[in-house]
Amino acid sequence: MNDLLPQNATTWQFIESSFQHLMKQYGYGEIRMPIVEKTELFKRSIGEVTDIVEKEMYTFEDRNGDSLTLRPEGTACCVRACLQHGLLHNQQQRLWYMGPMFRHERPQKGRYRQFHQMGVETFGMAGPDIDVELITMIARFWKVLGIEDDVRLEINSLGTSTERTAYKKLLVEYLTQHKDKLDDDSLRRLNTNPLRVLDSKNPDLKDIISKAPKLLDHLDAASADYFRQLCASLDKLKINYVVNTSLVRGLDYYSQTVFEWVTDSLGAQGTVCAGGRYDGLVEQLGGKATTAIGFAMGVERLVSMVEQSATDIKPAAPDLYIIAAGENVQQFAFSVVETVRDEIPALSVLLNCDGGSFKSQMKKADKSGAANALIIGEDEVAEKKICIKNLRNKEPQQKLTLTELVQFLK
Ligand code: ATP
Ligand code: MG
């Protein structure tokens, strides 16, 4: 779990505010959920035989003996909140959220125990137009972040649960023939959740997985047509993608469209955004059958990509540093800075506190990165004037009244 320090916060703010703006552009509403939910919620939605539920959840008993879990992802929480507040009664929803998620994984680059996701969940739209909207919106976001050349889209279809049940039989037959080459995790999943074998990160299984029968070849006409429409629409919008037939996602609730945006620039943890359709989840959690699709992006991975990219994000330096040196000058300095903040709200103004000599305050002003310093000494207070000094260029210092100063700064 990481601390975020001011020197890194600028990149985070850039990414978060860009996402908020994107959501406004597309007409999505924000939802904030608590970070703790009943453990049952995640077991029922994500699935008992998944990495998350099997070994990654932070689960504890609270003082009432209820089993609670720090949320490992947002979708289940969002569905729970929507059901609880009646947001899905005969209406469509387009929602977004951002915040911390918790998974007890082996920490490594791009994989942390508290990490952050920005996500979208939509309800009541059967697609594939809404699928296209989400993918288009994400593609736009990469451009805003300046990383569009470093990510690629992989898509697949998981069909319906009926199609998956039929396909699982074929898959199990095939994997059973190669039982001797499977690792322990995959052997266990062969019996409990065979699709999950396709999601294995073990490089030794790559070959077996790539030669396995493909769910995409076993979809019925309706699902196949849905996927064809999605692809055709992306083609028309000139959004590049590759069909990855072994993309199954690590969570159980997906159906039809699934997608991931991946990069080669982050090493092993290359998925920066992942999502898909989960038409069965709302009903599974006690609501009326409701179509749904969403995605989540890992913010830490985006921060790494933006830091590596050419996108120039300057740490915010103040515009003005106020030097107040001498006897009884601070009160005048306060009234000056407050007036400046009233009159020019966009300026970032840093007032020297705790005194110090003129020289030491000048040093602090320089170090702050501010473009200009306002200098207030005993003479200035007596004359009710303020000196302004450009800290970055050699320009003559000026002495101005407060009104002149505001005019000058404007
Ligand atoms: P992975 O295959 O990398 O384990 P996942 O399928 O578990 O991913 P999702 O649940 O789909 O991941 O989460 C969506 C995104 O959140 C991921 O693509 C990734 O960018 C990010 N993410 C997931 N787990 C972590 C983590 N432990 N630390 C940092 N980011 C993470
Ligand atoms: Mg994972």
PDB file of C-alpha atoms in Angstrom, residues 37-254:
ATOM      1  CA  GLU A  37     -19.073  -4.611   1.934  1.00  0.00           C
ATOM      2  CA  LYS A  38     -20.435  -7.896   3.234  1.00  0.00           C
ATOM      3  CA  THR A  39     -18.087 -10.717   2.202  1.00  0.00           C
ATOM      4  CA  GLU A  40     -21.064 -12.582   0.717  1.00  0.00           C
ATOM      5  CA  LEU A  41     -21.455  -9.929  -1.982  1.00  0.00           C
ATOM      6  CA  PHE A  42     -18.065 -10.670  -3.517  1.00  0.00           C
ATOM      7  CA  LYS A  43     -18.350 -14.427  -3.161  1.00  0.00           C
ATOM      8  CA  ARG A  44     -21.683 -14.393  -4.945  1.00  0.00           C
ATOM      9  CA  SER A  45     -20.655 -12.055  -7.746  1.00  0.00           C
ATOM     10  CA  ILE A  46     -16.959 -12.509  -8.507  1.00  0.00           C
ATOM     11  CA  GLY A  47     -17.225 -16.273  -7.932  1.00  0.00           C
ATOM     12  CA  GLU A  48     -15.817 -18.673  -5.344  1.00  0.00           C
ATOM     13  CA  VAL A  49     -13.235 -20.140  -7.713  1.00  0.00           C
ATOM     14  CA  THR A  50     -11.397 -17.002  -8.792  1.00  0.00           C
ATOM     15  CA  ASP A  51      -8.023 -15.552  -7.791  1.00  0.00           C
ATOM     16  CA  ILE A  52      -9.747 -12.725  -5.970  1.00  0.00           C
ATOM     17  CA  VAL A  53     -12.096 -14.748  -3.780  1.00  0.00           C
ATOM     18  CA  GLU A  54      -9.780 -17.711  -3.287  1.00  0.00           C
ATOM     19  CA  LYS A  55      -6.730 -15.832  -2.122  1.00  0.00           C
ATOM     20  CA  GLU A  56      -6.810 -12.058  -2.447  1.00  0.00           C
ATOM     21  CA  MET A  57      -9.567 -10.641  -0.243  1.00  0.00           C
ATOM     22  CA  TYR A  58      -9.015  -8.683   2.965  1.00  0.00           C
ATOM     23  CA  THR A  59     -11.775 -10.278   5.009  1.00  0.00           C
ATOM     24  CA  PHE A  60     -12.453  -9.755   8.697  1.00  0.00           C
ATOM     25  CA  GLU A  61     -15.164 -10.120  11.285  1.00  0.00           C
ATOM     26  CA  ASP A  62     -16.475  -6.888  12.724  1.00  0.00           C
ATOM     27  CA  ARG A  63     -17.648  -6.517  16.316  1.00  0.00           C
ATOM     28  CA  ASN A  64     -21.058  -8.008  15.513  1.00  0.00           C
ATOM     29  CA  GLY A  65     -19.462 -11.115  14.074  1.00  0.00           C
ATOM     30  CA  ASP A  66     -20.437 -10.126  10.502  1.00  0.00           C
ATOM     31  CA  SER A  67     -17.938 -11.077   7.837  1.00  0.00           C
ATOM     32  CA  LEU A  68     -16.850  -7.958   5.944  1.00  0.00           C
ATOM     33  CA  THR A  69     -14.375  -7.448   3.112  1.00  0.00           C
ATOM     34  CA  LEU A  70     -12.424  -4.458   1.831  1.00  0.00           C
ATOM     35  CA  ARG A  71     -13.716  -4.122  -1.722  1.00  0.00           C
ATOM     36  CA  PRO A  72     -11.429  -5.840  -4.266  1.00  0.00           C
ATOM     37  CA  GLU A  73     -13.285  -4.217  -7.183  1.00  0.00           C
ATOM     38  CA  GLY A  74     -16.170  -1.858  -7.825  1.00  0.00           C
ATOM     39  CA  THR A  75     -18.716  -3.626 -10.024  1.00  0.00           C
ATOM     40  CA  ALA A  76     -20.346  -5.770  -7.333  1.00  0.00           C
ATOM     41  CA  CYS A  77     -20.475  -2.760  -4.972  1.00  0.00           C
ATOM     42  CA  CYS A  78     -22.062  -0.637  -7.674  1.00  0.00           C
ATOM     43  CA  VAL A  79     -24.740  -3.232  -8.431  1.00  0.00           C
ATOM     44  CA  ARG A  80     -25.456  -3.578  -4.714  1.00  0.00           C
ATOM     45  CA  ALA A  81     -25.828   0.199  -4.381  1.00  0.00           C
ATOM     46  CA  CYS A  82     -28.068   0.450  -7.456  1.00  0.00           C
ATOM     47  CA  LEU A  83     -30.358  -2.292  -6.157  1.00  0.00           C
ATOM     48  CA  GLN A  84     -30.489  -0.816  -2.684  1.00  0.00           C
ATOM     49  CA  HIS A  85     -31.482   2.625  -3.978  1.00  0.00           C
ATOM     50  CA  GLY A  86     -33.808   1.525  -6.751  1.00  0.00           C
ATOM     51  CA  LEU A  87     -31.668   2.970  -9.538  1.00  0.00           C
ATOM     52  CA  LEU A  88     -32.502   0.135 -11.898  1.00  0.00           C
ATOM     53  CA  HIS A  89     -36.324   0.367 -11.865  1.00  0.00           C
ATOM     54  CA  ASN A  90     -37.335   0.781 -15.510  1.00  0.00           C
ATOM     55  CA  GLN A  91     -34.440   3.070 -16.239  1.00  0.00           C
ATOM     56  CA  GLN A  92     -31.032   3.066 -17.812  1.00  0.00           C
ATOM     57  CA  GLN A  93     -27.985   4.125 -15.865  1.00  0.00           C
ATOM     58  CA  ARG A  94     -24.578   5.375 -16.926  1.00  0.00           C
ATOM     59  CA  LEU A  95     -22.371   5.601 -13.853  1.00  0.00           C
ATOM     60  CA  TRP A  96     -18.703   6.132 -12.995  1.00  0.00           C
ATOM     61  CA  TYR A  97     -16.619   5.866  -9.844  1.00  0.00           C
ATOM     62  CA  MET A  98     -13.028   6.082  -8.719  1.00  0.00           C
ATOM     63  CA  GLY A  99     -11.306   4.990  -5.561  1.00  0.00           C
ATOM     64  CA  PRO A 100      -9.135   2.464  -3.766  1.00  0.00           C
ATOM     65  CA  MET A 101      -9.497  -1.316  -4.112  1.00  0.00           C
ATOM     66  CA  PHE A 102      -7.799  -3.934  -1.953  1.00  0.00           C
ATOM     67  CA  ARG A 103      -6.307  -7.280  -2.910  1.00  0.00           C
ATOM     68  CA  HIS A 104      -3.823  -9.322  -0.940  1.00  0.00           C
ATOM     69  CA  GLU A 105      -1.526 -10.097  -3.865  1.00  0.00           C
ATOM     70  CA  ARG A 106       2.216 -10.530  -4.037  1.00  0.00           C
ATOM     71  CA  PRO A 107       3.369  -6.903  -4.319  1.00  0.00           C
ATOM     72  CA  GLN A 108       5.444  -6.120  -7.429  1.00  0.00           C
ATOM     73  CA  LYS A 109       5.667  -3.393 -10.039  1.00  0.00           C
ATOM     74  CA  GLY A 110       2.105  -2.608 -11.171  1.00  0.00           C
ATOM     75  CA  ARG A 111       0.548  -4.859  -8.542  1.00  0.00           C
ATOM     76  CA  TYR A 112      -0.212  -3.437  -5.116  1.00  0.00           C
ATOM     77  CA  ARG A 113      -2.406  -4.357  -2.174  1.00  0.00           C
ATOM     78  CA  GLN A 114      -4.199  -1.049  -2.169  1.00  0.00           C
ATOM     79  CA  PHE A 115      -4.566   0.172  -5.709  1.00  0.00           C
ATOM     80  CA  HIS A 116      -6.962   2.536  -7.426  1.00  0.00           C
ATOM     81  CA  GLN A 117      -9.484   2.072 -10.151  1.00  0.00           C
ATOM     82  CA  MET A 118     -11.527   4.444 -12.246  1.00  0.00           C
ATOM     83  CA  GLY A 119     -14.505   2.605 -13.597  1.00  0.00           C
ATOM     84  CA  VAL A 120     -17.783   2.820 -15.456  1.00  0.00           C
ATOM     85  CA  GLU A 121     -20.907   0.693 -15.097  1.00  0.00           C
ATOM     86  CA  THR A 122     -23.960   0.962 -17.348  1.00  0.00           C
ATOM     87  CA  PHE A 123     -27.329  -0.726 -16.895  1.00  0.00           C
ATOM     88  CA  GLY A 124     -30.395  -1.399 -18.997  1.00  0.00           C
ATOM     89  CA  MET A 125     -28.766  -1.279 -22.427  1.00  0.00           C
ATOM     90  CA  ALA A 126     -28.527  -4.539 -24.330  1.00  0.00           C
ATOM     91  CA  GLY A 127     -25.860  -3.435 -26.787  1.00  0.00           C
ATOM     92  CA  PRO A 128     -23.818  -3.613 -28.862  1.00  0.00           C
ATOM     93  CA  ASP A 129     -24.082   0.184 -29.278  1.00  0.00           C
ATOM     94  CA  ILE A 130     -23.300   0.843 -25.615  1.00  0.00           C
ATOM     95  CA  ASP A 131     -20.313  -1.544 -25.872  1.00  0.00           C
ATOM     96  CA  VAL A 132     -19.037   0.620 -28.718  1.00  0.00           C
ATOM     97  CA  GLU A 133     -19.656   3.786 -26.687  1.00  0.00           C
ATOM     98  CA  LEU A 134     -17.501   2.486 -23.833  1.00  0.00           C
ATOM     99  CA  ILE A 135     -14.665   1.417 -26.090  1.00  0.00           C
ATOM    100  CA  THR A 136     -14.773   4.720 -27.988  1.00  0.00           C
ATOM    101  CA  MET A 137     -14.726   6.660 -24.736  1.00  0.00           C
ATOM    102  CA  ILE A 138     -11.676   4.735 -23.517  1.00  0.00           C
ATOM    103  CA  ALA A 139      -9.888   5.257 -26.841  1.00  0.00           C
ATOM    104  CA  ARG A 140     -10.514   8.987 -26.471  1.00  0.00           C
ATOM    105  CA  PHE A 141      -9.113   8.874 -22.936  1.00  0.00           C
ATOM    106  CA  TRP A 142      -5.796   7.397 -24.156  1.00  0.00           C
ATOM    107  CA  LYS A 143      -5.477  10.347 -26.529  1.00  0.00           C
ATOM    108  CA  VAL A 144      -6.123  12.818 -23.729  1.00  0.00           C
ATOM    109  CA  LEU A 145      -3.408  11.114 -21.664  1.00  0.00           C
ATOM    110  CA  GLY A 146      -1.072  11.001 -24.669  1.00  0.00           C
ATOM    111  CA  ILE A 147      -0.574   7.225 -24.482  1.00  0.00           C
ATOM    112  CA  GLU A 148      -2.715   6.128 -27.440  1.00  0.00           C
ATOM    113  CA  ASP A 149       0.269   4.642 -29.293  1.00  0.00           C
ATOM    114  CA  ASP A 150       1.272   2.477 -26.336  1.00  0.00           C
ATOM    115  CA  VAL A 151      -1.965   0.557 -25.772  1.00  0.00           C
ATOM    116  CA  ARG A 152      -3.862  -1.947 -27.842  1.00  0.00           C
ATOM    117  CA  LEU A 153      -7.354  -3.309 -27.550  1.00  0.00           C
ATOM    118  CA  GLU A 154      -8.093  -7.017 -27.257  1.00  0.00           C
ATOM    119  CA  ILE A 155     -11.671  -8.219 -27.458  1.00  0.00           C
ATOM    120  CA  ASN A 156     -13.500 -11.513 -27.233  1.00  0.00           C
ATOM    121  CA  SER A 157     -16.988 -12.875 -26.721  1.00  0.00           C
ATOM    122  CA  LEU A 158     -17.901 -15.183 -23.869  1.00  0.00           C
ATOM    123  CA  GLY A 159     -21.373 -15.842 -25.282  1.00  0.00           C
ATOM    124  CA  THR A 160     -24.255 -16.778 -23.010  1.00  0.00           C
ATOM    125  CA  SER A 161     -24.108 -19.106 -20.025  1.00  0.00           C
ATOM    126  CA  THR A 162     -25.769 -21.862 -22.097  1.00  0.00           C
ATOM    127  CA  GLU A 163     -23.054 -21.571 -24.724  1.00  0.00           C
ATOM    128  CA  ARG A 164     -20.365 -21.529 -22.068  1.00  0.00           C
ATOM    129  CA  THR A 165     -21.759 -24.669 -20.420  1.00  0.00           C
ATOM    130  CA  ALA A 166     -21.623 -26.543 -23.720  1.00  0.00           C
ATOM    131  CA  TYR A 167     -18.164 -25.207 -24.482  1.00  0.00           C
ATOM    132  CA  LYS A 168     -16.829 -26.081 -21.020  1.00  0.00           C
ATOM    133  CA  LYS A 169     -17.395 -29.766 -21.829  1.00  0.00           C
ATOM    134  CA  LEU A 170     -15.191 -29.494 -24.922  1.00  0.00           C
ATOM    135  CA  LEU A 171     -12.575 -27.541 -23.026  1.00  0.00           C
ATOM    136  CA  VAL A 172     -12.464 -30.041 -20.164  1.00  0.00           C
ATOM    137  CA  GLU A 173     -12.086 -32.909 -22.649  1.00  0.00           C
ATOM    138  CA  TYR A 174      -9.200 -31.127 -24.331  1.00  0.00           C
ATOM    139  CA  LEU A 175      -7.469 -30.096 -21.096  1.00  0.00           C
ATOM    140  CA  THR A 176      -7.882 -33.590 -19.657  1.00  0.00           C
ATOM    141  CA  GLN A 177      -5.872 -34.920 -22.603  1.00  0.00           C
ATOM    142  CA  HIS A 178      -3.050 -32.576 -21.515  1.00  0.00           C
ATOM    143  CA  LYS A 179      -3.458 -33.108 -17.791  1.00  0.00           C
ATOM    144  CA  ASP A 180       0.198 -34.060 -17.328  1.00  0.00           C
ATOM    145  CA  LYS A 181       1.305 -30.599 -18.442  1.00  0.00           C
ATOM    146  CA  LEU A 182      -1.080 -28.543 -16.276  1.00  0.00           C
ATOM    147  CA  ASP A 183       0.072 -26.810 -13.091  1.00  0.00           C
ATOM    148  CA  ASP A 184      -1.664 -27.318  -9.721  1.00  0.00           C
ATOM    149  CA  ASP A 185      -3.899 -24.264 -10.043  1.00  0.00           C
ATOM    150  CA  SER A 186      -5.076 -25.315 -13.477  1.00  0.00           C
ATOM    151  CA  LEU A 187      -5.661 -28.925 -12.401  1.00  0.00           C
ATOM    152  CA  ARG A 188      -7.884 -27.706  -9.610  1.00  0.00           C
ATOM    153  CA  ARG A 189      -9.723 -25.350 -11.946  1.00  0.00           C
ATOM    154  CA  LEU A 190     -10.202 -28.059 -14.504  1.00  0.00           C
ATOM    155  CA  ASN A 191     -12.847 -29.460 -12.163  1.00  0.00           C
ATOM    156  CA  THR A 192     -14.179 -26.297 -10.569  1.00  0.00           C
ATOM    157  CA  ASN A 193     -13.990 -23.519 -13.162  1.00  0.00           C
ATOM    158  CA  PRO A 194     -12.319 -24.694 -16.390  1.00  0.00           C
ATOM    159  CA  LEU A 195     -12.627 -21.381 -18.276  1.00  0.00           C
ATOM    160  CA  ARG A 196     -10.301 -19.910 -15.669  1.00  0.00           C
ATOM    161  CA  VAL A 197      -7.498 -22.150 -16.971  1.00  0.00           C
ATOM    162  CA  LEU A 198      -7.465 -19.972 -20.107  1.00  0.00           C
ATOM    163  CA  ASP A 199      -6.720 -16.981 -17.858  1.00  0.00           C
ATOM    164  CA  SER A 200      -3.599 -18.634 -16.407  1.00  0.00           C
ATOM    165  CA  LYS A 201      -0.533 -16.391 -16.252  1.00  0.00           C
ATOM    166  CA  ASN A 202       1.813 -19.412 -16.307  1.00  0.00           C
ATOM    167  CA  PRO A 203       3.987 -19.066 -19.453  1.00  0.00           C
ATOM    168  CA  ASP A 204       4.435 -22.855 -19.627  1.00  0.00           C
ATOM    169  CA  LEU A 205       0.734 -23.218 -20.388  1.00  0.00           C
ATOM    170  CA  LYS A 206       0.706 -20.716 -23.236  1.00  0.00           C
ATOM    171  CA  ASP A 207       1.006 -23.358 -25.921  1.00  0.00           C
ATOM    172  CA  ILE A 208      -1.717 -25.618 -24.537  1.00  0.00           C
ATOM    173  CA  ILE A 209      -4.041 -22.661 -24.078  1.00  0.00           C
ATOM    174  CA  SER A 210      -3.489 -21.321 -27.581  1.00  0.00           C
ATOM    175  CA  LYS A 211      -4.379 -24.701 -29.101  1.00  0.00           C
ATOM    176  CA  ALA A 212      -7.506 -25.212 -26.984  1.00  0.00           C
ATOM    177  CA  PRO A 213     -10.943 -25.165 -28.631  1.00  0.00           C
ATOM    178  CA  LYS A 214     -12.229 -21.607 -28.882  1.00  0.00           C
ATOM    179  CA  LEU A 215     -15.456 -20.422 -27.314  1.00  0.00           C
ATOM    180  CA  LEU A 216     -15.765 -17.953 -30.180  1.00  0.00           C
ATOM    181  CA  ASP A 217     -16.144 -20.902 -32.583  1.00  0.00           C
ATOM    182  CA  HIS A 218     -18.998 -22.323 -30.509  1.00  0.00           C
ATOM    183  CA  LEU A 219     -21.325 -19.355 -30.151  1.00  0.00           C
ATOM    184  CA  ASP A 220     -24.903 -19.607 -31.384  1.00  0.00           C
ATOM    185  CA  ALA A 221     -26.100 -17.380 -34.230  1.00  0.00           C
ATOM    186  CA  ALA A 222     -27.342 -14.544 -31.997  1.00  0.00           C
ATOM    187  CA  SER A 223     -24.137 -14.224 -29.992  1.00  0.00           C
ATOM    188  CA  ALA A 224     -21.972 -14.536 -33.089  1.00  0.00           C
ATOM    189  CA  ASP A 225     -24.019 -11.821 -34.782  1.00  0.00           C
ATOM    190  CA  TYR A 226     -23.731  -9.560 -31.738  1.00  0.00           C
ATOM    191  CA  PHE A 227     -19.956  -9.910 -31.812  1.00  0.00           C
ATOM    192  CA  ARG A 228     -19.861  -9.299 -35.580  1.00  0.00           C
ATOM    193  CA  GLN A 229     -21.866  -6.085 -35.157  1.00  0.00           C
ATOM    194  CA  LEU A 230     -19.513  -4.889 -32.442  1.00  0.00           C
ATOM    195  CA  CYS A 231     -16.455  -5.555 -34.611  1.00  0.00           C
ATOM    196  CA  ALA A 232     -18.046  -3.908 -37.651  1.00  0.00           C
ATOM    197  CA  SER A 233     -18.865  -0.783 -35.685  1.00  0.00           C
ATOM    198  CA  LEU A 234     -15.321  -0.548 -34.292  1.00  0.00           C
ATOM    199  CA  ASP A 235     -13.968  -0.995 -37.824  1.00  0.00           C
ATOM    200  CA  LYS A 236     -16.100   1.889 -39.070  1.00  0.00           C
ATOM    201  CA  LEU A 237     -14.879   4.093 -36.227  1.00  0.00           C
ATOM    202  CA  LYS A 238     -11.287   3.110 -37.072  1.00  0.00           C
ATOM    203  CA  ILE A 239     -10.651   1.727 -33.615  1.00  0.00           C
ATOM    204  CA  ASN A 240      -7.991  -0.945 -33.895  1.00  0.00           C
ATOM    205  CA  TYR A 241      -8.419  -4.191 -32.004  1.00  0.00           C
ATOM    206  CA  VAL A 242      -7.324  -7.782 -32.036  1.00  0.00           C
ATOM    207  CA  VAL A 243      -9.609 -10.694 -31.241  1.00  0.00           C
ATOM    208  CA  ASN A 244      -7.989 -12.668 -28.428  1.00  0.00           C
ATOM    209  CA  THR A 245      -9.888 -15.931 -28.172  1.00  0.00           C
ATOM    210  CA  SER A 246      -8.412 -16.867 -24.813  1.00  0.00           C
ATOM    211  CA  LEU A 247      -9.414 -13.617 -23.140  1.00  0.00           C
ATOM    212  CA  VAL A 248     -11.845 -14.752 -20.428  1.00  0.00           C
ATOM    213  CA  ARG A 249     -11.269 -12.221 -17.606  1.00  0.00           C
ATOM    214  CA  GLY A 250     -10.596 -13.162 -14.015  1.00  0.00           C
ATOM    215  CA  LEU A 251     -14.130 -12.769 -12.713  1.00  0.00           C
ATOM    216  CA  ASP A 252     -17.121 -15.054 -13.147  1.00  0.00           C
ATOM    217  CA  TYR A 253     -19.883 -12.600 -13.950  1.00  0.00           C
ATOM    218  CA  TYR A 254     -18.994 -11.780 -17.554  1.00  0.00           C
TER     219      TYR A 254
END
